Coordinates of C-alpha atoms and ligand atoms in Angstrom, one line a residue:
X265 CA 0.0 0.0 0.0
X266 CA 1.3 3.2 -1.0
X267 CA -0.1 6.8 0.4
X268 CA -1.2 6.8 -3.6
X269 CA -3.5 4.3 -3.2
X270 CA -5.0 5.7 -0.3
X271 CA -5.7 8.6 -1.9
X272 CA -7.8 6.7 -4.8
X273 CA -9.3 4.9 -1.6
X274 CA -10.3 7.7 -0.3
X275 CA -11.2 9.1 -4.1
X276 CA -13.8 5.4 -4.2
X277 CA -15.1 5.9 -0.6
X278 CA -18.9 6.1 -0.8
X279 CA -18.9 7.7 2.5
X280 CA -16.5 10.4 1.4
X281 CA -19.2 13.5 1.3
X282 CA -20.0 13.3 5.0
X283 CA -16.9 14.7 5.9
X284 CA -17.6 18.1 4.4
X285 CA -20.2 17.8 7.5
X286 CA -18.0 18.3 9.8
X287 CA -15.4 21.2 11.3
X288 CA -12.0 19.3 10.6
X289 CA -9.3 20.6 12.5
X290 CA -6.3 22.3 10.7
X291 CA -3.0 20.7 11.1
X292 CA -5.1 17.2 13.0
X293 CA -5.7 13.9 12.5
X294 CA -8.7 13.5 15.0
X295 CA -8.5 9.6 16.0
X296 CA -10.6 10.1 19.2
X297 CA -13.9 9.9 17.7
X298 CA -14.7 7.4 20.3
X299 CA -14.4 9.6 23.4
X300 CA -15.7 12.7 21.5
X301 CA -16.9 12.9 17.9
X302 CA -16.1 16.4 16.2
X303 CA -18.5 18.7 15.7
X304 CA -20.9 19.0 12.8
X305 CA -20.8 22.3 11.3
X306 CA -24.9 22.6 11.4
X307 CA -24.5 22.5 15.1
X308 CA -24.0 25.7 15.9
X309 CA -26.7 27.6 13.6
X310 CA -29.1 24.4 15.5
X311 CA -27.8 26.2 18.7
X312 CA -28.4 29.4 17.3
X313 CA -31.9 28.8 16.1
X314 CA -32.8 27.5 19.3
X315 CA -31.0 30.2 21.6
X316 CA -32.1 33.3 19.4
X317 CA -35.5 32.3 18.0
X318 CA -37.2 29.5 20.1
X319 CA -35.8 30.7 23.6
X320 CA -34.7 34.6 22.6
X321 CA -38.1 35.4 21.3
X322 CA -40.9 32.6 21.8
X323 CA -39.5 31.9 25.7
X324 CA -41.6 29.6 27.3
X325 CA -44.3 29.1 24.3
X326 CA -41.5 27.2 22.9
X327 CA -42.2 23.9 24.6
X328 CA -45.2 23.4 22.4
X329 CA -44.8 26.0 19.4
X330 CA -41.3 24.3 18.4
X331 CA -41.8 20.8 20.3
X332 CA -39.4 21.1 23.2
X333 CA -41.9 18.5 25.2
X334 CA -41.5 16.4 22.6
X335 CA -38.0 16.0 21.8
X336 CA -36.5 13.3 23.9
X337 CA -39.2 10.7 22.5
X338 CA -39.0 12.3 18.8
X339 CA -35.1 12.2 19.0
X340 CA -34.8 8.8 21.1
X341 CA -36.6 7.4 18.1
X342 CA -34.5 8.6 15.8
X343 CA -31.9 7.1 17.7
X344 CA -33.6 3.6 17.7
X345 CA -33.5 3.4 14.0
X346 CA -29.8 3.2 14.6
X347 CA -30.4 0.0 17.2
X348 CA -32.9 -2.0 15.6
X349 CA -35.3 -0.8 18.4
X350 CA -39.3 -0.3 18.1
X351 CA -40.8 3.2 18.0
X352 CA -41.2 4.1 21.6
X353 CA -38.7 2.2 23.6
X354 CA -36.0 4.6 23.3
X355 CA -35.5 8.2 24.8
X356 CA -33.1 10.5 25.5
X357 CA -32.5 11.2 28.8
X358 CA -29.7 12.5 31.5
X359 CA -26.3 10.5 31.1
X360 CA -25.2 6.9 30.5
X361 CA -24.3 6.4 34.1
X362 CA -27.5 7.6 35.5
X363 CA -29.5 5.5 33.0
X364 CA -27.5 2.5 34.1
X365 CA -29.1 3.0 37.5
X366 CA -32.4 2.8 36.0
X367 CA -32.0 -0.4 33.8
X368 CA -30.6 -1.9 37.3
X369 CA -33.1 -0.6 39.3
X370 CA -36.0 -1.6 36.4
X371 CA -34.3 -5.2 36.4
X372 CA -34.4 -6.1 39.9
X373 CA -37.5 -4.3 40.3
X374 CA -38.7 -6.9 36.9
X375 CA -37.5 -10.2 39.0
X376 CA -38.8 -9.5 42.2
X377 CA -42.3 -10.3 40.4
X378 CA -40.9 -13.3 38.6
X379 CA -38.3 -14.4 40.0
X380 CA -37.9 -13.0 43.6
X381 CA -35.5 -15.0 44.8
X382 CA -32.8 -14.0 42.4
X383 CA -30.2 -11.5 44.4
X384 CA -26.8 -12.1 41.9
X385 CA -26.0 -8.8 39.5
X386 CA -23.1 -10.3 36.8
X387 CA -20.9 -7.8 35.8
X388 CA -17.6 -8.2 33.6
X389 CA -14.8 -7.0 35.2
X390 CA -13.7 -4.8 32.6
X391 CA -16.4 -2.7 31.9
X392 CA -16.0 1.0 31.9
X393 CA -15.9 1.9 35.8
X394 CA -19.0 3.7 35.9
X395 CA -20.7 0.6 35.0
X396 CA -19.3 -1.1 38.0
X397 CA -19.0 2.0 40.5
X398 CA -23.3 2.4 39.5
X399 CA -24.1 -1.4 40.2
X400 CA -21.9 -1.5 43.7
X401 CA -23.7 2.0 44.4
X402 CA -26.8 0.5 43.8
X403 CA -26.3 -2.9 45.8
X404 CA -24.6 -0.6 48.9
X405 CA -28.5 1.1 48.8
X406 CA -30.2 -2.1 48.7
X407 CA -27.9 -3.9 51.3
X408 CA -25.2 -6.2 50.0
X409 CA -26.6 -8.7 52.6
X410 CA -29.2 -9.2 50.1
X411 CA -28.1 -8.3 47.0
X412 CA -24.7 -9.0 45.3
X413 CA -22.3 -8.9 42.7
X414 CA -21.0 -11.7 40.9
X415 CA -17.8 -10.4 38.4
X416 CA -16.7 -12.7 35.2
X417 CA -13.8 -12.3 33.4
X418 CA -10.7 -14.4 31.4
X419 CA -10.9 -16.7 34.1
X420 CA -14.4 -17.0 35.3
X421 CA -16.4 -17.4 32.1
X422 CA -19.8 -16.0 31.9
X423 CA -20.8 -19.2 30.9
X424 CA -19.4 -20.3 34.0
X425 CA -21.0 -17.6 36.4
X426 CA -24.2 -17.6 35.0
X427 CA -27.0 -19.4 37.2
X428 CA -30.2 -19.0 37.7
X429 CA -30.2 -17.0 40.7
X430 CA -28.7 -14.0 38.1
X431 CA -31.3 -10.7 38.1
X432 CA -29.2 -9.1 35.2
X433 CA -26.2 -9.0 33.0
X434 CA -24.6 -5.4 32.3
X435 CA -22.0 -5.7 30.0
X436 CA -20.7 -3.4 27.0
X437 CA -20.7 -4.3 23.5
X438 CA -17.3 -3.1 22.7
X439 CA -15.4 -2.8 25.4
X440 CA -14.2 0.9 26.2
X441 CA -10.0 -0.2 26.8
X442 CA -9.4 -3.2 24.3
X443 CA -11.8 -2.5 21.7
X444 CA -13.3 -5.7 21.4
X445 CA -16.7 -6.3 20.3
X446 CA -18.8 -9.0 22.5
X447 CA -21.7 -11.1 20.4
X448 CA -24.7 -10.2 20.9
X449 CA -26.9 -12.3 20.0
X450 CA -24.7 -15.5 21.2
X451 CA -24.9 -13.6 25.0
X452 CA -28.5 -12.3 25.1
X453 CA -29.4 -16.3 24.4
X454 CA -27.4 -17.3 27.0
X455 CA -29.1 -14.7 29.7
X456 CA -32.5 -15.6 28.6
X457 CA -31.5 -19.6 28.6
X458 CA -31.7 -18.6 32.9
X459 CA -34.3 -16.0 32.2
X460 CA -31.8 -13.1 33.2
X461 CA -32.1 -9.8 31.9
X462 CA -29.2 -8.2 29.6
X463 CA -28.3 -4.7 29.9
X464 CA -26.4 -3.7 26.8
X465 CA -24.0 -0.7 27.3
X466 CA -23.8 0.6 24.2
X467 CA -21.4 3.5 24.4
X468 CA -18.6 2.0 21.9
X469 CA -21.1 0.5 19.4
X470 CA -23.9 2.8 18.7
X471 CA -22.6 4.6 15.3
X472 CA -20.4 3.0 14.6
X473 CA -21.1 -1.2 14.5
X474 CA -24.5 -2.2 12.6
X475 CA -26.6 -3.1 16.0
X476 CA -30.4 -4.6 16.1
X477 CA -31.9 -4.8 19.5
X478 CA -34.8 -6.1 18.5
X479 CA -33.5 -8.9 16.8
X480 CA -31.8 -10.1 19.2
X481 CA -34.5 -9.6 22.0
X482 CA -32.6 -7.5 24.1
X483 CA -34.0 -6.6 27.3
X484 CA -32.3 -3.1 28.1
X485 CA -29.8 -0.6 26.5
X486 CA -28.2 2.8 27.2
X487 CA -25.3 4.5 25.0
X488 CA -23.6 8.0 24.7
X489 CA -24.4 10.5 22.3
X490 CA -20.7 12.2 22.4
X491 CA -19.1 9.7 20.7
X492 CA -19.9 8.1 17.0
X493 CA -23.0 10.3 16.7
X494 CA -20.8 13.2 17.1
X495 CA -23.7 15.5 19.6
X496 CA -21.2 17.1 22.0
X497 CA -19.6 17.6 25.5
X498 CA -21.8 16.4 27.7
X499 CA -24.8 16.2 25.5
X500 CA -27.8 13.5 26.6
X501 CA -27.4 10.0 26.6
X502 CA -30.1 7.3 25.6
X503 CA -31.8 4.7 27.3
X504 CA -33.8 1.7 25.5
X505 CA -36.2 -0.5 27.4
X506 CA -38.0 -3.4 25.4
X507 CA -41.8 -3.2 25.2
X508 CA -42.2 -6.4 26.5
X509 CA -40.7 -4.8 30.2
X510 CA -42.4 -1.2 29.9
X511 CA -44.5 -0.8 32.5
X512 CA -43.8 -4.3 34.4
X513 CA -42.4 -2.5 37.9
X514 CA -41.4 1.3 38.2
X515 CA -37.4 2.3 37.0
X516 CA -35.8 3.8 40.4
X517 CA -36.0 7.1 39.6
X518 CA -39.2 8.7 39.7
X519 CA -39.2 12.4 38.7
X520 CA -41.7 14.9 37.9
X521 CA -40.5 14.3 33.7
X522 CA -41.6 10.1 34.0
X523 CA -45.3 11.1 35.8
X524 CA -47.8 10.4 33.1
X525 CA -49.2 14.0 33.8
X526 CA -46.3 16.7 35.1
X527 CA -48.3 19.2 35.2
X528 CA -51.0 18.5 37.2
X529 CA -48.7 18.5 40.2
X530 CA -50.2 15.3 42.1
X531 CA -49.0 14.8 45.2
X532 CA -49.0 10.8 43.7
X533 CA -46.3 9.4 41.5
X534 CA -47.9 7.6 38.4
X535 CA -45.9 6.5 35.7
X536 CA -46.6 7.4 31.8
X537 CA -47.7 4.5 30.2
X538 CA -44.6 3.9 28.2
X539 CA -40.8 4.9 27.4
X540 CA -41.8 8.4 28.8
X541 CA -41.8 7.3 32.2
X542 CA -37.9 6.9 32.1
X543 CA -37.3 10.8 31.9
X544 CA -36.2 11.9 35.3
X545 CA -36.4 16.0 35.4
X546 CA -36.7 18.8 32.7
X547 CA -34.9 17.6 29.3
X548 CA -31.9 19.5 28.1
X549 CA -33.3 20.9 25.3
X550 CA -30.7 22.5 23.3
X551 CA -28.2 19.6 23.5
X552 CA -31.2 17.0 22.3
X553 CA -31.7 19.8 19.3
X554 CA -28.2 19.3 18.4
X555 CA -28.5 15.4 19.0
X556 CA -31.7 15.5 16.6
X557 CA -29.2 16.7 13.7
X558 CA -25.7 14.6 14.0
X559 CA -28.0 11.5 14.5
X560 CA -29.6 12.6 11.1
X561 CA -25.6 12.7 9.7
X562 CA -25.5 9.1 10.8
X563 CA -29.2 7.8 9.6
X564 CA -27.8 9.3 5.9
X565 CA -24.9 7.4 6.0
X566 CA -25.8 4.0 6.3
X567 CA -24.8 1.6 9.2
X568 CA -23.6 -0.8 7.0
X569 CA -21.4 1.3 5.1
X570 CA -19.8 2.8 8.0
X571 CA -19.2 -0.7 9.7
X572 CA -17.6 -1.6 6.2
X573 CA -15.1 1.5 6.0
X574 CA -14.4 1.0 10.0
X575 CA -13.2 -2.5 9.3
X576 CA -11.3 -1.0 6.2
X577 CA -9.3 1.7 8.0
X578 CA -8.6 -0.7 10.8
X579 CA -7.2 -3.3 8.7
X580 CA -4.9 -0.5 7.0
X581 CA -4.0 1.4 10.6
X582 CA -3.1 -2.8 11.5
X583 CA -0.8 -3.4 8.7
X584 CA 1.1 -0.4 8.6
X585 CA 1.6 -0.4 12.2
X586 CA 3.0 -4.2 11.9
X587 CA 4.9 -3.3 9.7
X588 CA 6.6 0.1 10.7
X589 CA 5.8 0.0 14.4
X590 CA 5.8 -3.8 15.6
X591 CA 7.2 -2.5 19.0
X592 CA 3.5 -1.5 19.9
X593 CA 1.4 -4.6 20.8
X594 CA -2.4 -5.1 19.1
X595 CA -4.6 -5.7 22.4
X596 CA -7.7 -5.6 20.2
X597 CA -8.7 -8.7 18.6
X598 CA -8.1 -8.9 14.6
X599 CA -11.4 -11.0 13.6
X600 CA -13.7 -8.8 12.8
X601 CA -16.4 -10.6 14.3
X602 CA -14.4 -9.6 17.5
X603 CA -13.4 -6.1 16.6
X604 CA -15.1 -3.0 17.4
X605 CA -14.3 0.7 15.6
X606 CA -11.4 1.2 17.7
X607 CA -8.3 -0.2 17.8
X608 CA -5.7 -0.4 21.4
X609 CA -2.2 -1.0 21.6
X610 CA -0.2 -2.0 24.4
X611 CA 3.1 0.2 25.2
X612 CA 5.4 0.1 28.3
X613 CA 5.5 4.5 27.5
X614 CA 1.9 4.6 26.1
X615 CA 1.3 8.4 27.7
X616 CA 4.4 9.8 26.5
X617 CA 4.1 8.1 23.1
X618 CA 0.6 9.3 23.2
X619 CA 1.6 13.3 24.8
X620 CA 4.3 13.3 22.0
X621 CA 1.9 12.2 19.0
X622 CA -0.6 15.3 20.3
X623 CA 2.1 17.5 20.0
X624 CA 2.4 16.6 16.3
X625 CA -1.1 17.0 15.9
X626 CA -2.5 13.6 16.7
X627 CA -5.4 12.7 18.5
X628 CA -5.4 9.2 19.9
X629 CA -5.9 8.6 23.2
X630 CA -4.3 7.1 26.6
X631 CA -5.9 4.3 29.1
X632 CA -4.3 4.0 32.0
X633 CA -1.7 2.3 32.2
X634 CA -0.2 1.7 29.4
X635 CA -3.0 1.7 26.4
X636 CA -2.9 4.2 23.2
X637 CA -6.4 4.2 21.9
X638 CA -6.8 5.0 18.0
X639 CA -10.4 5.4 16.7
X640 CA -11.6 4.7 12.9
X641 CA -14.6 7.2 12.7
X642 CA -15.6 6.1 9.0
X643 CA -17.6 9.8 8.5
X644 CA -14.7 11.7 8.6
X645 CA -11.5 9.7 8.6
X646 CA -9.9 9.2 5.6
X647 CA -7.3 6.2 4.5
X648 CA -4.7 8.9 4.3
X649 CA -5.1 9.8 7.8
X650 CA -4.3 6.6 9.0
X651 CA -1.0 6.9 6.3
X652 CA 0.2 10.1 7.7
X653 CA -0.9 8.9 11.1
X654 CA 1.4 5.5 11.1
X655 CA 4.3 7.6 9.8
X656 CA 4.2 10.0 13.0
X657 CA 3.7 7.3 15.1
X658 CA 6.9 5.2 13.6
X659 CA 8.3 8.9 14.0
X660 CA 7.9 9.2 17.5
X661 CA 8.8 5.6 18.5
X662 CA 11.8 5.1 16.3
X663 CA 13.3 8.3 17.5
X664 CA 13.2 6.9 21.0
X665 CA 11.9 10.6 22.3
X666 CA 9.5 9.9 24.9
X667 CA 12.5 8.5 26.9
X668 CA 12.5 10.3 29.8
X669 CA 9.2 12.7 29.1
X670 CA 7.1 14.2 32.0
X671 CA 4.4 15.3 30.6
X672 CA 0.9 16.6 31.9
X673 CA -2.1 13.7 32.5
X674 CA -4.3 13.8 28.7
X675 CA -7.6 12.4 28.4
Ligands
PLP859 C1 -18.6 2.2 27.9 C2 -19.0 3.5 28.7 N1 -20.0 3.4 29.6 C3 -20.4 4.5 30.3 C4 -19.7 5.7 30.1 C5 -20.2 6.9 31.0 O1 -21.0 7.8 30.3 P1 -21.5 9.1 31.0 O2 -20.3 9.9 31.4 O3 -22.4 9.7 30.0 O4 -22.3 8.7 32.2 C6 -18.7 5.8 29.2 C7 -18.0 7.1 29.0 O5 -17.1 7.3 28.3 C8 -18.3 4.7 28.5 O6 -17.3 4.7 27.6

């Protein structure tokens, strides 16, 4: 492969146009479309519209004259097209974290009607800390004399740990440090063979691996909106609860938002008869108005087509990295059937290899200890990038430089 033929590549790529959508940085090659996609340029005249017209001049009016009530069910919709879901079981909603507690909290709350003597919540030990820190929070509230959490990993196989005194799974579909992508369907069958629940922590998939809840019966869901669909700092996360468990048992957190009528102020909490009831307080409104556009960017594009290009880039970034930087060690697995949109390699001087690449205007990413993340982001990366990229890289390894850097901590 020559940086030639990346160029026709990139000249043949039927995703090519969606880059235009997008505010590239000068002088950057953005690999870090995993922990925060860039920024669509129709994002800020979204903000605008909604800041000067719908806020600046209809104030309050605006939560019926341009839909604010409506958005977290019109955009968590939107955002079910993406994961196979139904019309009304997603919505957006308050963070990943927080609607972590909820699926939890909705789960146990599920198997104390059918199966009330359950009290085990599997987790896999490397799942993105909040995952974890949320489910022993949770447990600490309901007394971990009663409930409890079993952990599976390399050595304890979830086949292994999985029993039929298991309320729930929470796992991630592609895990957040290694990059590898967990099969879904082949797990969701195996929690429903001991009638457990799945919880499907999306954050790493949605956007950016083809992904179809209802296929695969999935019982819960949540995922960022920062990441592969590109909707900014902070912005909303989702939360998808199958039909078949709306309205079984009350999620944990019952706010004014989730009451099937807000405004009548009752003194009585009663839950909205569907996904509704999984708001918690006011939604951000101008964050789910720029949401409602970048997951547009991403219904355009074609899941299928992105998954294709991810695969493609990555198998590029892999050879050229074997064969100009073999010192750095390929954590994620190469099949694709095991291989999510972002790629980790092991380094004893990951952060300085990683401070030193930023400095030449890459963007990848550092996991403690010793992990430099690199993620394909098939909208706007192009196979040239990940020529240049591989060059600096080689660059900045070859020349031995980090020896003996100090730099500051990088996210
Ligand atoms: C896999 C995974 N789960 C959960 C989270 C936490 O998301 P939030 O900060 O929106 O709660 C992240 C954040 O990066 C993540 O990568």
């Amino acid at each position: 492969m020559t940086r030639e033929q990346c160029e026709i590549a990139d000249e043949n790529d039927e995703l090519k146009i969606f880059r235009n959508k997008f505010k590239i940085p000068q002088d950057t090659i953005y690999l870090i479309g995993n922990s925060l996609g860039l920024c669509p340029i129709e994002s800020q005249k979204i903000a605008n519209r909604v800041i000067k017209q719908e806020w600046g001049q209809n104030h309050i009016d605006s939560w019926n004259t341009a839909g604010w009530y409506h958005l977290p069910v019109k955009v968590g919709n939107k955002i079910g097209k993406i994961i196979g879901a139904e019309q009304n079981e997603t919505i957006i909603s308050d963070s990943t974290s927080i609607n972590i507690f909820k699926c939890l909290g909705t789960s146990i709350a599920i198997q104390k009607i059918k199966n009330p003597d359950r009290r085990i919540i599997l987790l896999e030990r490397e799942n993105f800390p909040t995952d974890l820190y949320i489910a022993q929070g949770l447990v600490n509230l309901l007394s971990t004399d009663e409930y409890k959490i079993r952990y599976f990993d390399d050595d304890n196989r979830l086949e292994d740990v999985l029993g039929d005194d298991v309320v729930c799974i929470l796992l991630s579909h592609v895990n957040y440090r290694t990059g590898q992508l967990y099969n879904m369907k082949q797990i969701t069958k195996l929690a429903h063979k001991v009638d457990a629940h799945i919880i499907w922590d999306l954050c790493h998939s949605v956007g950016s691996v083809p992904i179809n809840l209802t296929k695969v019966d999935a019982d819960f869901a949540v995922g960022c909106t920062y990441k592969y669909l590109n909707s900014g700092p902070g912005a909303p996360a989702f939360i998808y609860v199958n039909k078949k468990h709306q309205n079984v048992a009350w999620q944990p957190l019952t706010g004014w938002f989730g009451h099937q009528a807000p405004f009548k102020m009752s003194k009585l909490y009663e839950p909205a008869p569907n996904i509704t009831n999984y708001l918690v307080g006011t939604p951000q409104v101008l964050q789910i108005s720029i949401i409602d556009h970048s997951v547009g960017i991403t219904l355009d594009a074609d899941m299928q087509a992105i998954r294709k290009k991810s695969l493609a880039l990555g198998d590029l970034f892999i050879k050229l990295m074997d064969e100009k930087c073999p010192s750095l060690k390929l954590v994620t697995p190469f099949e694709y059937e095991k291989r999510g949109s972002h790629l980790s390699y092991q380094h004893e001087n990951a952060y300085a290899i990683s401070n030193l690449m930023r400095k030449r205007g890459v963007y990848g990413d550092f996991r403690f200890p010793d992990i430099l993340r690199f993620a394909m982001t098939p909208l706007y990366t192009r196979f040239v990038d990940i020529w240049d990229v591989i060059g600096i890289i080689s660059e900045v390894i070859n020349d031995a430089e980090y020896e003996g850097f100090d730099g500051n901590c990088v996210t």
